[in-house]
mmCIF file with all atom_site columns, C-alpha atoms in Angstrom:
data_model
loop_
_atom_site.group_PDB
_atom_site.id
_atom_site.type_symbol
_atom_site.label_atom_id
_atom_site.label_alt_id
_atom_site.label_comp_id
_atom_site.label_asym_id
_atom_site.label_entity_id
_atom_site.label_seq_id
_atom_site.pdbx_PDB_ins_code
_atom_site.Cartn_x
_atom_site.Cartn_y
_atom_site.Cartn_z
_atom_site.occupancy
_atom_site.B_iso_or_equiv
_atom_site.pdbx_formal_charge
_atom_site.auth_seq_id
_atom_site.auth_comp_id
_atom_site.auth_asym_id
_atom_site.auth_atom_id
_atom_site.pdbx_PDB_model_num
ATOM 1   C CA . MET A 1 1   ? 59.969 -34.140 1.359   1.00 0.00 ? 1   MET A CA 1
ATOM 2   C CA . GLN A 1 2   ? 63.321 -35.544 2.403   1.00 0.00 ? 2   GLN A CA 1
ATOM 3   C CA . ALA A 1 3   ? 66.113 -35.904 -0.167  1.00 0.00 ? 3   ALA A CA 1
ATOM 4   C CA . ALA A 1 4   ? 67.410 -39.421 -0.738  1.00 0.00 ? 4   ALA A CA 1
ATOM 5   C CA . LYS A 1 5   ? 70.582 -40.086 1.217   1.00 0.00 ? 5   LYS A CA 1
ATOM 6   C CA . ILE A 1 6   ? 73.461 -41.037 -1.015  1.00 0.00 ? 6   ILE A CA 1
ATOM 7   C CA . THR A 1 7   ? 75.715 -43.546 0.660   1.00 0.00 ? 7   THR A CA 1
ATOM 8   C CA . ARG A 1 8   ? 79.145 -44.532 -0.513  1.00 0.00 ? 8   ARG A CA 1
ATOM 9   C CA . ARG A 1 9   ? 77.693 -47.913 -1.567  1.00 0.00 ? 9   ARG A CA 1
ATOM 10  C CA . SER A 1 10  ? 74.843 -46.382 -3.625  1.00 0.00 ? 10  SER A CA 1
ATOM 11  C CA . PHE A 1 11  ? 77.268 -43.918 -5.219  1.00 0.00 ? 11  PHE A CA 1
ATOM 12  C CA . ILE A 1 12  ? 79.592 -46.755 -6.272  1.00 0.00 ? 12  ILE A CA 1
ATOM 13  C CA . ALA A 1 13  ? 76.623 -48.772 -7.573  1.00 0.00 ? 13  ALA A CA 1
ATOM 14  C CA . ARG A 1 14  ? 75.423 -45.826 -9.671  1.00 0.00 ? 14  ARG A CA 1
ATOM 15  C CA . LEU A 1 15  ? 78.922 -45.186 -10.944 1.00 0.00 ? 15  LEU A CA 1
ATOM 16  C CA . ALA A 1 16  ? 79.305 -48.856 -11.903 1.00 0.00 ? 16  ALA A CA 1
ATOM 17  C CA . GLY A 1 17  ? 75.933 -48.772 -13.687 1.00 0.00 ? 17  GLY A CA 1
ATOM 18  C CA . ALA A 1 18  ? 76.990 -45.722 -15.671 1.00 0.00 ? 18  ALA A CA 1
ATOM 19  C CA . ALA A 1 19  ? 80.288 -47.391 -16.569 1.00 0.00 ? 19  ALA A CA 1
ATOM 20  C CA . VAL A 1 20  ? 78.486 -50.537 -17.775 1.00 0.00 ? 20  VAL A CA 1
ATOM 21  C CA . GLY A 1 21  ? 76.090 -48.404 -19.840 1.00 0.00 ? 21  GLY A CA 1
ATOM 22  C CA . ALA A 1 22  ? 78.977 -46.490 -21.401 1.00 0.00 ? 22  ALA A CA 1
ATOM 23  C CA . SER A 1 23  ? 80.812 -49.755 -22.044 1.00 0.00 ? 23  SER A CA 1
ATOM 24  C CA . LEU A 1 24  ? 77.757 -51.248 -23.798 1.00 0.00 ? 24  LEU A CA 1
ATOM 25  C CA . LEU A 1 25  ? 77.384 -48.151 -25.945 1.00 0.00 ? 25  LEU A CA 1
ATOM 26  C CA . ALA A 1 26  ? 81.087 -48.249 -26.840 1.00 0.00 ? 26  ALA A CA 1
ATOM 27  C CA . SER A 1 27  ? 80.909 -51.977 -27.648 1.00 0.00 ? 27  SER A CA 1
ATOM 28  C CA . ARG A 1 28  ? 77.852 -51.430 -29.890 1.00 0.00 ? 28  ARG A CA 1
ATOM 29  C CA . GLN A 1 29  ? 79.668 -48.641 -31.704 1.00 0.00 ? 29  GLN A CA 1
ATOM 30  C CA . ALA A 1 30  ? 82.743 -50.858 -32.016 1.00 0.00 ? 30  ALA A CA 1
ATOM 31  C CA . LEU A 1 31  ? 80.595 -53.677 -33.431 1.00 0.00 ? 31  LEU A CA 1
ATOM 32  C CA . ALA A 1 32  ? 78.954 -51.357 -35.939 1.00 0.00 ? 32  ALA A CA 1
ATOM 33  C CA . SER A 1 33  ? 82.363 -50.222 -37.181 1.00 0.00 ? 33  SER A CA 1
ATOM 34  C CA . LEU A 1 34  ? 83.507 -53.758 -38.022 1.00 0.00 ? 34  LEU A CA 1
ATOM 35  C CA . PRO A 1 35  ? 83.553 -54.361 -41.795 1.00 0.00 ? 35  PRO A CA 1
ATOM 36  C CA . ALA A 1 36  ? 81.589 -57.615 -41.485 1.00 0.00 ? 36  ALA A CA 1
ATOM 37  C CA . ALA A 1 37  ? 78.915 -56.159 -39.159 1.00 0.00 ? 37  ALA A CA 1
ATOM 38  C CA . ARG A 1 38  ? 75.329 -56.428 -40.348 1.00 0.00 ? 38  ARG A CA 1
ATOM 39  C CA . SER A 1 39  ? 72.878 -53.976 -38.842 1.00 0.00 ? 39  SER A CA 1
ATOM 40  C CA . LEU A 1 40  ? 69.188 -53.195 -39.174 1.00 0.00 ? 40  LEU A CA 1
ATOM 41  C CA . ALA A 1 41  ? 66.815 -50.511 -37.991 1.00 0.00 ? 41  ALA A CA 1
ATOM 42  C CA . PHE A 1 42  ? 63.064 -50.822 -37.433 1.00 0.00 ? 42  PHE A CA 1
ATOM 43  C CA . GLU A 1 43  ? 59.954 -48.835 -36.608 1.00 0.00 ? 43  GLU A CA 1
ATOM 44  C CA . HIS A 1 44  ? 56.902 -50.807 -35.485 1.00 0.00 ? 44  HIS A CA 1
ATOM 45  C CA . THR A 1 45  ? 53.741 -49.283 -36.940 1.00 0.00 ? 45  THR A CA 1
ATOM 46  C CA . HIS A 1 46  ? 51.483 -50.655 -34.166 1.00 0.00 ? 46  HIS A CA 1
ATOM 47  C CA . THR A 1 47  ? 53.583 -50.120 -31.028 1.00 0.00 ? 47  THR A CA 1
ATOM 48  C CA . GLY A 1 48  ? 55.504 -47.001 -32.096 1.00 0.00 ? 48  GLY A CA 1
ATOM 49  C CA . GLU A 1 49  ? 58.718 -48.629 -30.875 1.00 0.00 ? 49  GLU A CA 1
ATOM 50  C CA . LYS A 1 50  ? 62.029 -48.181 -32.701 1.00 0.00 ? 50  LYS A CA 1
ATOM 51  C CA . LEU A 1 51  ? 65.071 -50.426 -32.684 1.00 0.00 ? 51  LEU A CA 1
ATOM 52  C CA . SER A 1 52  ? 68.470 -50.162 -34.339 1.00 0.00 ? 52  SER A CA 1
ATOM 53  C CA . LEU A 1 53  ? 71.229 -52.721 -33.784 1.00 0.00 ? 53  LEU A CA 1
ATOM 54  C CA . VAL A 1 54  ? 74.000 -54.883 -35.129 1.00 0.00 ? 54  VAL A CA 1
ATOM 55  C CA . TYR A 1 55  ? 72.508 -58.368 -35.368 1.00 0.00 ? 55  TYR A CA 1
ATOM 56  C CA . ALA A 1 56  ? 75.489 -60.284 -36.789 1.00 0.00 ? 56  ALA A CA 1
ATOM 57  C CA . VAL A 1 57  ? 79.204 -60.035 -37.400 1.00 0.00 ? 57  VAL A CA 1
ATOM 58  C CA . GLY A 1 58  ? 80.569 -62.189 -40.174 1.00 0.00 ? 58  GLY A CA 1
ATOM 59  C CA . GLY A 1 59  ? 78.813 -65.540 -40.020 1.00 0.00 ? 59  GLY A CA 1
ATOM 60  C CA . ASP A 1 60  ? 77.866 -65.188 -36.352 1.00 0.00 ? 60  ASP A CA 1
ATOM 61  C CA . TYR A 1 61  ? 74.531 -63.937 -35.088 1.00 0.00 ? 61  TYR A CA 1
ATOM 62  C CA . LEU A 1 62  ? 74.696 -61.992 -31.821 1.00 0.00 ? 62  LEU A CA 1
ATOM 63  C CA . PRO A 1 63  ? 72.494 -63.729 -29.210 1.00 0.00 ? 63  PRO A CA 1
ATOM 64  C CA . GLU A 1 64  ? 71.726 -60.514 -27.299 1.00 0.00 ? 64  GLU A CA 1
ATOM 65  C CA . SER A 1 65  ? 70.610 -58.832 -30.525 1.00 0.00 ? 65  SER A CA 1
ATOM 66  C CA . LEU A 1 66  ? 68.451 -61.814 -31.499 1.00 0.00 ? 66  LEU A CA 1
ATOM 67  C CA . GLN A 1 67  ? 66.733 -61.624 -28.093 1.00 0.00 ? 67  GLN A CA 1
ATOM 68  C CA . SER A 1 68  ? 66.085 -57.897 -28.567 1.00 0.00 ? 68  SER A CA 1
ATOM 69  C CA . LEU A 1 69  ? 64.685 -58.554 -32.030 1.00 0.00 ? 69  LEU A CA 1
ATOM 70  C CA . ASN A 1 70  ? 62.452 -61.374 -30.768 1.00 0.00 ? 70  ASN A CA 1
ATOM 71  C CA . ARG A 1 71  ? 60.978 -59.017 -28.178 1.00 0.00 ? 71  ARG A CA 1
ATOM 72  C CA . PHE A 1 72  ? 60.609 -56.142 -30.644 1.00 0.00 ? 72  PHE A CA 1
ATOM 73  C CA . LEU A 1 73  ? 58.886 -58.380 -33.219 1.00 0.00 ? 73  LEU A CA 1
ATOM 74  C CA . ARG A 1 74  ? 56.516 -59.937 -30.667 1.00 0.00 ? 74  ARG A CA 1
ATOM 75  C CA . ASP A 1 75  ? 52.775 -60.409 -31.259 1.00 0.00 ? 75  ASP A CA 1
ATOM 76  C CA . HIS A 1 76  ? 51.646 -56.813 -30.796 1.00 0.00 ? 76  HIS A CA 1
ATOM 77  C CA . TYR A 1 77  ? 48.125 -57.954 -29.849 1.00 0.00 ? 77  TYR A CA 1
ATOM 78  C CA . SER A 1 78  ? 48.987 -60.420 -27.073 1.00 0.00 ? 78  SER A CA 1
ATOM 79  C CA . GLY A 1 79  ? 52.531 -59.398 -26.164 1.00 0.00 ? 79  GLY A CA 1
ATOM 80  C CA . GLU A 1 80  ? 53.688 -63.010 -26.614 1.00 0.00 ? 80  GLU A CA 1
ATOM 81  C CA . VAL A 1 81  ? 57.293 -63.267 -27.743 1.00 0.00 ? 81  VAL A CA 1
ATOM 82  C CA . GLY A 1 82  ? 58.251 -65.854 -30.342 1.00 0.00 ? 82  GLY A CA 1
ATOM 83  C CA . ARG A 1 83  ? 61.552 -66.826 -31.890 1.00 0.00 ? 83  ARG A CA 1
ATOM 84  C CA . ILE A 1 84  ? 62.152 -65.060 -35.201 1.00 0.00 ? 84  ILE A CA 1
ATOM 85  C CA . ASP A 1 85  ? 64.113 -66.871 -37.914 1.00 0.00 ? 85  ASP A CA 1
ATOM 86  C CA . PRO A 1 86  ? 67.425 -64.983 -38.349 1.00 0.00 ? 86  PRO A CA 1
ATOM 87  C CA . GLY A 1 87  ? 67.185 -65.703 -42.073 1.00 0.00 ? 87  GLY A CA 1
ATOM 88  C CA . LEU A 1 88  ? 64.609 -62.903 -42.226 1.00 0.00 ? 88  LEU A CA 1
ATOM 89  C CA . TYR A 1 89  ? 67.206 -60.447 -40.963 1.00 0.00 ? 89  TYR A CA 1
ATOM 90  C CA . ASP A 1 90  ? 69.567 -61.539 -43.702 1.00 0.00 ? 90  ASP A CA 1
ATOM 91  C CA . GLN A 1 91  ? 66.823 -60.938 -46.270 1.00 0.00 ? 91  GLN A CA 1
ATOM 92  C CA . LEU A 1 92  ? 66.221 -57.451 -44.868 1.00 0.00 ? 92  LEU A CA 1
ATOM 93  C CA . HIS A 1 93  ? 69.933 -56.704 -44.873 1.00 0.00 ? 93  HIS A CA 1
ATOM 94  C CA . GLN A 1 94  ? 70.159 -57.826 -48.498 1.00 0.00 ? 94  GLN A CA 1
ATOM 95  C CA . LEU A 1 95  ? 67.236 -55.527 -49.369 1.00 0.00 ? 95  LEU A CA 1
ATOM 96  C CA . GLN A 1 96  ? 69.098 -52.644 -47.719 1.00 0.00 ? 96  GLN A CA 1
ATOM 97  C CA . LEU A 1 97  ? 72.132 -53.386 -49.854 1.00 0.00 ? 97  LEU A CA 1
ATOM 98  C CA . LEU A 1 98  ? 70.063 -53.638 -53.040 1.00 0.00 ? 98  LEU A CA 1
ATOM 99  C CA . PHE A 1 99  ? 68.514 -50.212 -52.417 1.00 0.00 ? 99  PHE A CA 1
ATOM 100 C CA . GLY A 1 100 ? 71.609 -48.613 -50.880 1.00 0.00 ? 100 GLY A CA 1
ATOM 101 C CA . ARG A 1 101 ? 69.508 -47.469 -47.935 1.00 0.00 ? 101 ARG A CA 1
ATOM 102 C CA . GLU A 1 102 ? 69.802 -47.844 -44.191 1.00 0.00 ? 102 GLU A CA 1
ATOM 103 C CA . ALA A 1 103 ? 66.379 -46.365 -43.436 1.00 0.00 ? 103 ALA A CA 1
ATOM 104 C CA . PRO A 1 104 ? 64.375 -48.195 -40.773 1.00 0.00 ? 104 PRO A CA 1
ATOM 105 C CA . PHE A 1 105 ? 62.051 -50.897 -42.027 1.00 0.00 ? 105 PHE A CA 1
ATOM 106 C CA . GLN A 1 106 ? 58.453 -50.284 -40.996 1.00 0.00 ? 106 GLN A CA 1
ATOM 107 C CA . VAL A 1 107 ? 57.081 -53.470 -39.448 1.00 0.00 ? 107 VAL A CA 1
ATOM 108 C CA . ILE A 1 108 ? 53.357 -54.112 -39.805 1.00 0.00 ? 108 ILE A CA 1
ATOM 109 C CA . SER A 1 109 ? 53.301 -57.700 -38.568 1.00 0.00 ? 109 SER A CA 1
ATOM 110 C CA . ALA A 1 110 ? 55.855 -60.243 -37.392 1.00 0.00 ? 110 ALA A CA 1
ATOM 111 C CA . TYR A 1 111 ? 55.351 -63.096 -34.924 1.00 0.00 ? 111 TYR A CA 1
ATOM 112 C CA . ARG A 1 112 ? 51.724 -64.065 -34.258 1.00 0.00 ? 112 ARG A CA 1
ATOM 113 C CA . CYS A 1 113 ? 50.597 -66.439 -31.540 1.00 0.00 ? 113 CYS A CA 1
ATOM 114 C CA . PRO A 1 114 ? 47.958 -69.027 -32.535 1.00 0.00 ? 114 PRO A CA 1
ATOM 115 C CA . SER A 1 115 ? 45.055 -67.236 -30.808 1.00 0.00 ? 115 SER A CA 1
ATOM 116 C CA . THR A 1 116 ? 45.846 -63.933 -32.547 1.00 0.00 ? 116 THR A CA 1
ATOM 117 C CA . ASN A 1 117 ? 46.179 -65.627 -35.918 1.00 0.00 ? 117 ASN A CA 1
ATOM 118 C CA . GLU A 1 118 ? 42.848 -67.423 -35.469 1.00 0.00 ? 118 GLU A CA 1
ATOM 119 C CA . ARG A 1 119 ? 41.083 -64.242 -34.304 1.00 0.00 ? 119 ARG A CA 1
ATOM 120 C CA . LEU A 1 120 ? 42.376 -62.333 -37.349 1.00 0.00 ? 120 LEU A CA 1
ATOM 121 C CA . ARG A 1 121 ? 41.201 -65.143 -39.638 1.00 0.00 ? 121 ARG A CA 1
ATOM 122 C CA . ARG A 1 122 ? 37.719 -65.205 -38.031 1.00 0.00 ? 122 ARG A CA 1
ATOM 123 C CA . ASN A 1 123 ? 37.434 -61.418 -38.278 1.00 0.00 ? 123 ASN A CA 1
ATOM 124 C CA . GLY A 1 124 ? 38.020 -61.618 -42.016 1.00 0.00 ? 124 GLY A CA 1
ATOM 125 C CA . ALA A 1 125 ? 41.456 -60.007 -42.141 1.00 0.00 ? 125 ALA A CA 1
ATOM 126 C CA . GLY A 1 126 ? 42.610 -60.549 -45.711 1.00 0.00 ? 126 GLY A CA 1
ATOM 127 C CA . GLY A 1 127 ? 45.501 -62.877 -46.369 1.00 0.00 ? 127 GLY A CA 1
ATOM 128 C CA . VAL A 1 128 ? 45.694 -64.521 -42.926 1.00 0.00 ? 128 VAL A CA 1
ATOM 129 C CA . ALA A 1 129 ? 46.468 -68.194 -43.513 1.00 0.00 ? 129 ALA A CA 1
ATOM 130 C CA . SER A 1 130 ? 45.554 -70.875 -40.972 1.00 0.00 ? 130 SER A CA 1
ATOM 131 C CA . ARG A 1 131 ? 49.127 -72.208 -41.085 1.00 0.00 ? 131 ARG A CA 1
ATOM 132 C CA . SER A 1 132 ? 50.800 -68.829 -41.508 1.00 0.00 ? 132 SER A CA 1
ATOM 133 C CA . LEU A 1 133 ? 54.572 -68.661 -41.257 1.00 0.00 ? 133 LEU A CA 1
ATOM 134 C CA . HIS A 1 134 ? 54.008 -65.726 -38.868 1.00 0.00 ? 134 HIS A CA 1
ATOM 135 C CA . LEU A 1 135 ? 53.096 -68.434 -36.313 1.00 0.00 ? 135 LEU A CA 1
ATOM 136 C CA . GLU A 1 136 ? 56.605 -69.871 -36.633 1.00 0.00 ? 136 GLU A CA 1
ATOM 137 C CA . GLY A 1 137 ? 58.419 -66.524 -36.619 1.00 0.00 ? 137 GLY A CA 1
ATOM 138 C CA . ARG A 1 138 ? 59.320 -67.043 -40.269 1.00 0.00 ? 138 ARG A CA 1
ATOM 139 C CA . ALA A 1 139 ? 57.436 -64.095 -41.829 1.00 0.00 ? 139 ALA A CA 1
ATOM 140 C CA . LEU A 1 140 ? 57.396 -60.299 -41.718 1.00 0.00 ? 140 LEU A CA 1
ATOM 141 C CA . ASP A 1 141 ? 55.078 -57.727 -43.268 1.00 0.00 ? 141 ASP A CA 1
ATOM 142 C CA . ILE A 1 142 ? 57.113 -54.612 -44.042 1.00 0.00 ? 142 ILE A CA 1
ATOM 143 C CA . ARG A 1 143 ? 57.584 -51.337 -45.878 1.00 0.00 ? 143 ARG A CA 1
ATOM 144 C CA . LEU A 1 144 ? 60.776 -49.402 -46.564 1.00 0.00 ? 144 LEU A CA 1
ATOM 145 C CA . PRO A 1 145 ? 60.237 -45.628 -46.583 1.00 0.00 ? 145 PRO A CA 1
ATOM 146 C CA . GLY A 1 146 ? 61.387 -43.994 -49.794 1.00 0.00 ? 146 GLY A CA 1
ATOM 147 C CA . VAL A 1 147 ? 61.078 -47.245 -51.752 1.00 0.00 ? 147 VAL A CA 1
ATOM 148 C CA . ALA A 1 148 ? 58.021 -47.901 -53.894 1.00 0.00 ? 148 ALA A CA 1
ATOM 149 C CA . LEU A 1 149 ? 56.130 -50.959 -52.699 1.00 0.00 ? 149 LEU A CA 1
ATOM 150 C CA . ALA A 1 150 ? 56.328 -52.627 -56.132 1.00 0.00 ? 150 ALA A CA 1
ATOM 151 C CA . ASP A 1 151 ? 60.105 -52.069 -56.171 1.00 0.00 ? 151 ASP A CA 1
ATOM 152 C CA . LEU A 1 152 ? 60.415 -53.630 -52.702 1.00 0.00 ? 152 LEU A CA 1
ATOM 153 C CA . ARG A 1 153 ? 58.386 -56.622 -53.905 1.00 0.00 ? 153 ARG A CA 1
ATOM 154 C CA . ASP A 1 154 ? 60.485 -57.017 -57.040 1.00 0.00 ? 154 ASP A CA 1
ATOM 155 C CA . ALA A 1 155 ? 63.749 -56.840 -55.079 1.00 0.00 ? 155 ALA A CA 1
ATOM 156 C CA . ALA A 1 156 ? 62.501 -59.448 -52.600 1.00 0.00 ? 156 ALA A CA 1
ATOM 157 C CA . LEU A 1 157 ? 61.455 -61.698 -55.482 1.00 0.00 ? 157 LEU A CA 1
ATOM 158 C CA . SER A 1 158 ? 64.869 -61.312 -57.129 1.00 0.00 ? 158 SER A CA 1
ATOM 159 C CA . MET A 1 159 ? 66.586 -62.719 -54.025 1.00 0.00 ? 159 MET A CA 1
ATOM 160 C CA . ARG A 1 160 ? 64.643 -66.019 -54.274 1.00 0.00 ? 160 ARG A CA 1
ATOM 161 C CA . ALA A 1 161 ? 65.037 -66.438 -50.500 1.00 0.00 ? 161 ALA A CA 1
ATOM 162 C CA . GLY A 1 162 ? 61.437 -67.376 -49.646 1.00 0.00 ? 162 GLY A CA 1
ATOM 163 C CA . GLY A 1 163 ? 57.862 -66.344 -50.209 1.00 0.00 ? 163 GLY A CA 1
ATOM 164 C CA . VAL A 1 164 ? 56.880 -62.825 -51.223 1.00 0.00 ? 164 VAL A CA 1
ATOM 165 C CA . GLY A 1 165 ? 53.363 -61.443 -50.980 1.00 0.00 ? 165 GLY A CA 1
ATOM 166 C CA . TYR A 1 166 ? 52.309 -58.102 -52.427 1.00 0.00 ? 166 TYR A CA 1
ATOM 167 C CA . TYR A 1 167 ? 49.527 -56.287 -50.571 1.00 0.00 ? 167 TYR A CA 1
ATOM 168 C CA . ALA A 1 168 ? 49.238 -52.994 -52.440 1.00 0.00 ? 168 ALA A CA 1
ATOM 169 C CA . ALA A 1 169 ? 45.846 -52.100 -50.932 1.00 0.00 ? 169 ALA A CA 1
ATOM 170 C CA . SER A 1 170 ? 47.209 -52.593 -47.399 1.00 0.00 ? 170 SER A CA 1
ATOM 171 C CA . ASN A 1 171 ? 50.556 -50.975 -48.287 1.00 0.00 ? 171 ASN A CA 1
ATOM 172 C CA . PHE A 1 172 ? 52.997 -53.718 -47.327 1.00 0.00 ? 172 PHE A CA 1
ATOM 173 C CA . VAL A 1 173 ? 55.113 -56.551 -48.676 1.00 0.00 ? 173 VAL A CA 1
ATOM 174 C CA . HIS A 1 174 ? 55.215 -59.939 -46.958 1.00 0.00 ? 174 HIS A CA 1
ATOM 175 C CA . ILE A 1 175 ? 58.536 -61.799 -46.885 1.00 0.00 ? 175 ILE A CA 1
ATOM 176 C CA . ASP A 1 176 ? 59.182 -65.205 -45.370 1.00 0.00 ? 176 ASP A CA 1
ATOM 177 C CA . THR A 1 177 ? 61.736 -68.010 -45.159 1.00 0.00 ? 177 THR A CA 1
ATOM 178 C CA . GLY A 1 178 ? 59.417 -70.642 -46.598 1.00 0.00 ? 178 GLY A CA 1
ATOM 179 C CA . ARG A 1 179 ? 59.635 -72.080 -50.072 1.00 0.00 ? 179 ARG A CA 1
ATOM 180 C CA . VAL A 1 180 ? 60.091 -69.651 -52.946 1.00 0.00 ? 180 VAL A CA 1
ATOM 181 C CA . ARG A 1 181 ? 56.672 -68.513 -54.159 1.00 0.00 ? 181 ARG A CA 1
ATOM 182 C CA . ARG A 1 182 ? 54.731 -65.326 -54.853 1.00 0.00 ? 182 ARG A CA 1
ATOM 183 C CA . TRP A 1 183 ? 51.233 -63.968 -54.551 1.00 0.00 ? 183 TRP A CA 1
#
């Protein structure tokens, strides 16, 4: 087996790639250190993926972070990526502040494409609505390790930021950016 020949051009390209990677890491760390930075961390229970990032600074959402979050919170059945309402991230951030925790949120369900939603409804999955806000990227089903599910529900209800569903048997809380309601 012959070793790959390293040319001056490939060396410079690799060096530039490493510099860009280091620059991105430094800029993420710089963002996280800003007093108005809002960050979140996630673990997806179905894909095993993890994500931690700054999603906003002050009143501005970071487009690159929103794209990463859209991909992370994709329909885990079909792989289809939807657009997630940034208001959900603000709700999650507020929950972090209420509990004084920065632990990763465990995501059970986020965006759902229409065919996935319909299949889940036909298969008798409990609580799957025909016009679910998951279809619009306006709902998340979550847990927060170290926080009792009832406490997570109560905190979400106290924010009055949208709908809150309590699924004790399935071990998750549903939050959304729809009208304020509970079930």
